[in-house]
PDB file of N, CA and C in Angstrom:
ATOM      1  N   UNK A   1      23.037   2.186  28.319  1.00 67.00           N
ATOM      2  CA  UNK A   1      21.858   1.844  27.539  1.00 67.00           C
ATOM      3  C   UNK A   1      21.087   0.761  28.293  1.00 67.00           C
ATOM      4  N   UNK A   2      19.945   1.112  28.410  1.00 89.00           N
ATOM      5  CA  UNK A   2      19.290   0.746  29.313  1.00 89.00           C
ATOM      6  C   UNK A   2      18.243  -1.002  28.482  1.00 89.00           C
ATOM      7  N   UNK A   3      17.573  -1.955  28.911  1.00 90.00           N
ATOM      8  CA  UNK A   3      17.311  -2.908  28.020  1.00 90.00           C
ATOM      9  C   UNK A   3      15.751  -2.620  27.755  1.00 90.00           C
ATOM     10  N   UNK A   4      15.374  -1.701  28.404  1.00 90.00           N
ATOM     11  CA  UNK A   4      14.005  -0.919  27.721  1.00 90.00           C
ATOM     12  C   UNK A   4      14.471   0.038  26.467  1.00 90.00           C
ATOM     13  N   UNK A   5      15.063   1.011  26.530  1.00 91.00           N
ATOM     14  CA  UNK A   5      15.229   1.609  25.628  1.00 91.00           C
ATOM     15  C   UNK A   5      15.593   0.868  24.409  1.00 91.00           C
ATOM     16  N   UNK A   6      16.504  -0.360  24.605  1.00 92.00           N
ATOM     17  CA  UNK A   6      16.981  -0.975  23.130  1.00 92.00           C
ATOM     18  C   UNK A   6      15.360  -1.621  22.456  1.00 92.00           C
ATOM     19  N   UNK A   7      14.734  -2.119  23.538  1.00 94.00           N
ATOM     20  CA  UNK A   7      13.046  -3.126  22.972  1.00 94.00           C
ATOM     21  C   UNK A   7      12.283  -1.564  22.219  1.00 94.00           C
ATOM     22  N   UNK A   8      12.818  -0.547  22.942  1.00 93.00           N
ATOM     23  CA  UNK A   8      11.723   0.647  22.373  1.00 93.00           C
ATOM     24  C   UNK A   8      12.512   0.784  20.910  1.00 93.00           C
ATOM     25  N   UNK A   9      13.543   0.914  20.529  1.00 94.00           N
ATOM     26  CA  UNK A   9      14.260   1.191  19.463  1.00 94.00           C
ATOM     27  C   UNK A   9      13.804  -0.029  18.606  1.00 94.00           C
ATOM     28  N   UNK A  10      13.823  -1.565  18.656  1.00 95.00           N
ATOM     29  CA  UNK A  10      13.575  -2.445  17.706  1.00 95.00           C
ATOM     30  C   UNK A  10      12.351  -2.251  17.360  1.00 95.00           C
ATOM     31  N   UNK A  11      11.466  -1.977  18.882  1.00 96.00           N
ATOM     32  CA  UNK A  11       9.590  -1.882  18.437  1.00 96.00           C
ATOM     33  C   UNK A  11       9.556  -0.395  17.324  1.00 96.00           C
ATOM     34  N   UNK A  12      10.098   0.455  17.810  1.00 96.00           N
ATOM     35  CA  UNK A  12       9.592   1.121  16.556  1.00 96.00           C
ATOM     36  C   UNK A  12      10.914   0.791  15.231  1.00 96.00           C
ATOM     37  N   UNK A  13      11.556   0.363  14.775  1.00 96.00           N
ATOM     38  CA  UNK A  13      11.969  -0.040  13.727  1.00 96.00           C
ATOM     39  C   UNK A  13      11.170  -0.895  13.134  1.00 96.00           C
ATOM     40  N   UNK A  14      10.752  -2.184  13.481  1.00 96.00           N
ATOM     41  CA  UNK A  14       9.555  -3.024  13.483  1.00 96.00           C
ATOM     42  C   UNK A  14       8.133  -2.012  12.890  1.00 96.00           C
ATOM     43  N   UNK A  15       7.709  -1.139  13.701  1.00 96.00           N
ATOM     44  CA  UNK A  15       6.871  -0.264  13.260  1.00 96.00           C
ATOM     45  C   UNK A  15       6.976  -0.046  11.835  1.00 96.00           C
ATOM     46  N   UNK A  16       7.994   1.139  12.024  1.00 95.00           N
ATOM     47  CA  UNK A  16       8.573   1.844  10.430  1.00 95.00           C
ATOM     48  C   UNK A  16       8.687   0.736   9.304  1.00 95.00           C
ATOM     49  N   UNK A  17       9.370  -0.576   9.627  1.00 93.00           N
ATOM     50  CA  UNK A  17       9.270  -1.403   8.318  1.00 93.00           C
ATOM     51  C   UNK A  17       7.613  -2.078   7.952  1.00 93.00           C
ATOM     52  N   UNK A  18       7.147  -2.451   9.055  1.00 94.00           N
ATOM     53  CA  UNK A  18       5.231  -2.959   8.926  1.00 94.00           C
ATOM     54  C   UNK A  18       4.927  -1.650   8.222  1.00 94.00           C
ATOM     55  N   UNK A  19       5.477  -0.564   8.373  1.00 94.00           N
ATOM     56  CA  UNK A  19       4.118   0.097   8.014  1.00 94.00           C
ATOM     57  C   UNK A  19       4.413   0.328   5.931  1.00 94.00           C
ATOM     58  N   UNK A  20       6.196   0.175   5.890  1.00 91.00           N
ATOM     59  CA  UNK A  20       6.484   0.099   4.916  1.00 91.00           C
ATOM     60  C   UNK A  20       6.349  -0.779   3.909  1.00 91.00           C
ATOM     61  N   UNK A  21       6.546  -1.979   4.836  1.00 90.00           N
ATOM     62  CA  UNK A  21       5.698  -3.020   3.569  1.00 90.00           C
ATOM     63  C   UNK A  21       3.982  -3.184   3.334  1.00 90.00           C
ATOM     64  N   UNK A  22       3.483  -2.416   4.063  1.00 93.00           N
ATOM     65  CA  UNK A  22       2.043  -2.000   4.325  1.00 93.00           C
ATOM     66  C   UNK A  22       1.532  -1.319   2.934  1.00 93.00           C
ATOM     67  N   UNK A  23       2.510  -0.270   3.103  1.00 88.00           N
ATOM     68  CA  UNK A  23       2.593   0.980   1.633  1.00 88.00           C
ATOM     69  C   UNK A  23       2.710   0.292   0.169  1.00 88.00           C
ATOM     70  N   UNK A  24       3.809  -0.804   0.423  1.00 83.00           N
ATOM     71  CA  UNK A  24       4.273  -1.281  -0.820  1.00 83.00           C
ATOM     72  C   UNK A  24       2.877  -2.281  -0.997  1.00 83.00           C
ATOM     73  N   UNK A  25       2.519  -2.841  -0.504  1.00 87.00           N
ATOM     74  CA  UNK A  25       1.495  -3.856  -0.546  1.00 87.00           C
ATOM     75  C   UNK A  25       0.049  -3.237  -1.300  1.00 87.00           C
ATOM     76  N   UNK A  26       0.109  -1.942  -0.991  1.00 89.00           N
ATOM     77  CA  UNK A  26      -0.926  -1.145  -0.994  1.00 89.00           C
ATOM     78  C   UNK A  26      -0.645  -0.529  -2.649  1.00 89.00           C
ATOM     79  N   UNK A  27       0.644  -0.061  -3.011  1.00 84.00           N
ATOM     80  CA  UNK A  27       0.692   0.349  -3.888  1.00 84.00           C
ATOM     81  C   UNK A  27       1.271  -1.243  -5.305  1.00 84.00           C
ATOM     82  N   UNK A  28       1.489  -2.221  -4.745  1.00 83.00           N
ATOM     83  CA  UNK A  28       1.280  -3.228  -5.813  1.00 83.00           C
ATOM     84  C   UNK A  28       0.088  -3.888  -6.064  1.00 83.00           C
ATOM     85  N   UNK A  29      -1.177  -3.270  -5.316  1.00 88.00           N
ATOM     86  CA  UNK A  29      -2.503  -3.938  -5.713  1.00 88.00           C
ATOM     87  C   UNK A  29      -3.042  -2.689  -6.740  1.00 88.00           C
ATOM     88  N   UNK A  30      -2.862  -1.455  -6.634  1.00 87.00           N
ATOM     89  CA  UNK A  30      -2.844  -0.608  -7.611  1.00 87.00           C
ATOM     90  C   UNK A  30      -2.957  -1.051  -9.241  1.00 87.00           C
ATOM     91  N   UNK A  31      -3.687  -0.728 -10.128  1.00 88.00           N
ATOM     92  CA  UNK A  31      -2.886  -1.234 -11.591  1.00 88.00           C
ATOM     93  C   UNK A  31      -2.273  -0.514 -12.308  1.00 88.00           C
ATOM     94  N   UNK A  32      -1.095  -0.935 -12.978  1.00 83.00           N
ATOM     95  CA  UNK A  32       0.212  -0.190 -13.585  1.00 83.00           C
ATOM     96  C   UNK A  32      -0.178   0.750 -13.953  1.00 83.00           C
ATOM     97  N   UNK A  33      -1.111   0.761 -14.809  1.00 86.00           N
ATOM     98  CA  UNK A  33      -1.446   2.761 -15.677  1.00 86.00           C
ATOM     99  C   UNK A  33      -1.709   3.582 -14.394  1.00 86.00           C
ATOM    100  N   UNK A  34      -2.440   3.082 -13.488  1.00 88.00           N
ATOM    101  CA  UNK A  34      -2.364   4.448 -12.265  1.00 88.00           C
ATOM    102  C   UNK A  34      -1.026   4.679 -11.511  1.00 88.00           C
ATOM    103  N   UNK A  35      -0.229   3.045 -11.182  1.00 83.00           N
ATOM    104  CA  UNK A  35       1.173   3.480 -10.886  1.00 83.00           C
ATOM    105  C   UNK A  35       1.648   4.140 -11.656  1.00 83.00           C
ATOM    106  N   UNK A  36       1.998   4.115 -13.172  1.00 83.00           N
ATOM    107  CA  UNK A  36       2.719   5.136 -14.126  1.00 83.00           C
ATOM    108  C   UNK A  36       2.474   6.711 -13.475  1.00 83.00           C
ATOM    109  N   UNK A  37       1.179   6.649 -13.418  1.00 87.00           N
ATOM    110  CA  UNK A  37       0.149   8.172 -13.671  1.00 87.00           C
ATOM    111  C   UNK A  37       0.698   9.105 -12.532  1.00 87.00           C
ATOM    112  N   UNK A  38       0.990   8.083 -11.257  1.00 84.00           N
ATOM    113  CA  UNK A  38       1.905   9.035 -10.036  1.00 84.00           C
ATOM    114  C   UNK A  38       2.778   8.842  -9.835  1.00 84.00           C
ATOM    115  N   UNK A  39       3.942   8.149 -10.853  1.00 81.00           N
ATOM    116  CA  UNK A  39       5.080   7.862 -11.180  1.00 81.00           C
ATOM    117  C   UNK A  39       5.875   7.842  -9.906  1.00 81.00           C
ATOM    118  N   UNK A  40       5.153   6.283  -9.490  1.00 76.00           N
ATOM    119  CA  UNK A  40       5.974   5.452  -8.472  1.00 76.00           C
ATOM    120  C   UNK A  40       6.920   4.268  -9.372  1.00 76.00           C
ATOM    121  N   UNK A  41       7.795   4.091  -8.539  1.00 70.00           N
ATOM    122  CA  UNK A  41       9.327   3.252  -9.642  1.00 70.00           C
ATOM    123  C   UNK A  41       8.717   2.243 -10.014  1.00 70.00           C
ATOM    124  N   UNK A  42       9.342   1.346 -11.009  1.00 68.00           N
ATOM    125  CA  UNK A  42       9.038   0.644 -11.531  1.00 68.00           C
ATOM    126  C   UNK A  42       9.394  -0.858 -10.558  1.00 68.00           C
ATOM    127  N   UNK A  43       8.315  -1.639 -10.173  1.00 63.00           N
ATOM    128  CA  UNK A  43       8.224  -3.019  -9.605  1.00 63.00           C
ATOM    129  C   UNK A  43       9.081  -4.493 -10.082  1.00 63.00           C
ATOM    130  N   UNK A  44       9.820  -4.736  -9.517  1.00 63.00           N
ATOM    131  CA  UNK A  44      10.427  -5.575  -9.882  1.00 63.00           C
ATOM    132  C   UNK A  44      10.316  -7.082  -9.035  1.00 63.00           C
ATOM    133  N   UNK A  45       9.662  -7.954  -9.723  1.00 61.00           N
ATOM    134  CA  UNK A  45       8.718  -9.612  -8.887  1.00 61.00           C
ATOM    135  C   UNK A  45      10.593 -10.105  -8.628  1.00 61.00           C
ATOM    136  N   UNK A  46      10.806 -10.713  -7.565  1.00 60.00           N
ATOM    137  CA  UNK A  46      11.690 -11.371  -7.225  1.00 60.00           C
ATOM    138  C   UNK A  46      11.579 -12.589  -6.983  1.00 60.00           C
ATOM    139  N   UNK A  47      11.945 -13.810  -7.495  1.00 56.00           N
ATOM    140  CA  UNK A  47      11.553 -15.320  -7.363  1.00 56.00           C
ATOM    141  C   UNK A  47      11.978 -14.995  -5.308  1.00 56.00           C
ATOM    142  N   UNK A  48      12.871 -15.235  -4.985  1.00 61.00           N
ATOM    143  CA  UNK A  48      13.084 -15.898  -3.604  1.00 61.00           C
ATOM    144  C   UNK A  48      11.910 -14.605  -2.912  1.00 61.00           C
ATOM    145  N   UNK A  49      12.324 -13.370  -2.821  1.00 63.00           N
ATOM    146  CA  UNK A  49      11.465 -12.538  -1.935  1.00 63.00           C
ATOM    147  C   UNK A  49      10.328 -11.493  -2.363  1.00 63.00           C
ATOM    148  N   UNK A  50       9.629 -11.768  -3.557  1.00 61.00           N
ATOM    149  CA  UNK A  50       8.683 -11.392  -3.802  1.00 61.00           C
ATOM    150  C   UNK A  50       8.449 -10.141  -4.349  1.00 61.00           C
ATOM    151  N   UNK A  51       7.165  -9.545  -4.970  1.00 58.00           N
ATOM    152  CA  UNK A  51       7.761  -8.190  -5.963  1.00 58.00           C
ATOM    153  C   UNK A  51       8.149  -7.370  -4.954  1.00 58.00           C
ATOM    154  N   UNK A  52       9.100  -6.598  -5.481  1.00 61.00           N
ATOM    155  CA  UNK A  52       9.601  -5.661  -4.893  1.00 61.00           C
ATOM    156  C   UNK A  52       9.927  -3.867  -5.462  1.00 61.00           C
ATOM    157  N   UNK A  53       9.959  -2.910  -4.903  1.00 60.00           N
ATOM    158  CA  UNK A  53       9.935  -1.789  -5.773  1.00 60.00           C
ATOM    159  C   UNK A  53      11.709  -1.553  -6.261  1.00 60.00           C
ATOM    160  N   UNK A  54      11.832  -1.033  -6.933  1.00 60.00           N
ATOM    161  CA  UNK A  54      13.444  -0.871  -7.265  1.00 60.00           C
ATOM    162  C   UNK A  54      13.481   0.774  -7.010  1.00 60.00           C
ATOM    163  N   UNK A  55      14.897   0.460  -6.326  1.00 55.00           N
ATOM    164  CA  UNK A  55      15.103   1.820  -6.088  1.00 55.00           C
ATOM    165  C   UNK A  55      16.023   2.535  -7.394  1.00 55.00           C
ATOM    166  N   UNK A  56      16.021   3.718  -7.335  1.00 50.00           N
ATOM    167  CA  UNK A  56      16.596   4.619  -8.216  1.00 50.00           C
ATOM    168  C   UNK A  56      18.305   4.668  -7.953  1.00 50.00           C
ATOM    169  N   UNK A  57      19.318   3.996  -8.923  1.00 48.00           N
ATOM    170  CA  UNK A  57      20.471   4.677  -8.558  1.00 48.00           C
ATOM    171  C   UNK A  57      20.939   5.661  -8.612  1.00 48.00           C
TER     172      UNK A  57
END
């Protein structure tokens, strides 16, 4: 394993999570009756790390 390939593996992990908290950011400026309406999960505000979506067990 080469030490390019590992920087290419973190840069796009890095990617995939920016773009994920991108989404979430995007869908908590939304207001709740339209979240209901395309029945994305229900948001849960976290004191230390901030709202967050809850996943389904």
């Amino acid at each position: 394993m080469s030490i390019l390939s590992s920087i290419g593996r973190i840069a796009t992990r890095y990617a995939a999570t920016r773009a994920r908290y991108r989404s979430e950011r995007a869908l908590l400026s939304l207001p709740i009756e339209l979240r209901k309406d395309i029945g994305w999960p229900e948001i849960v505000t976290d004191a230390q790390n901030g709202p967050r979506i809850r996943r389904a067990p």
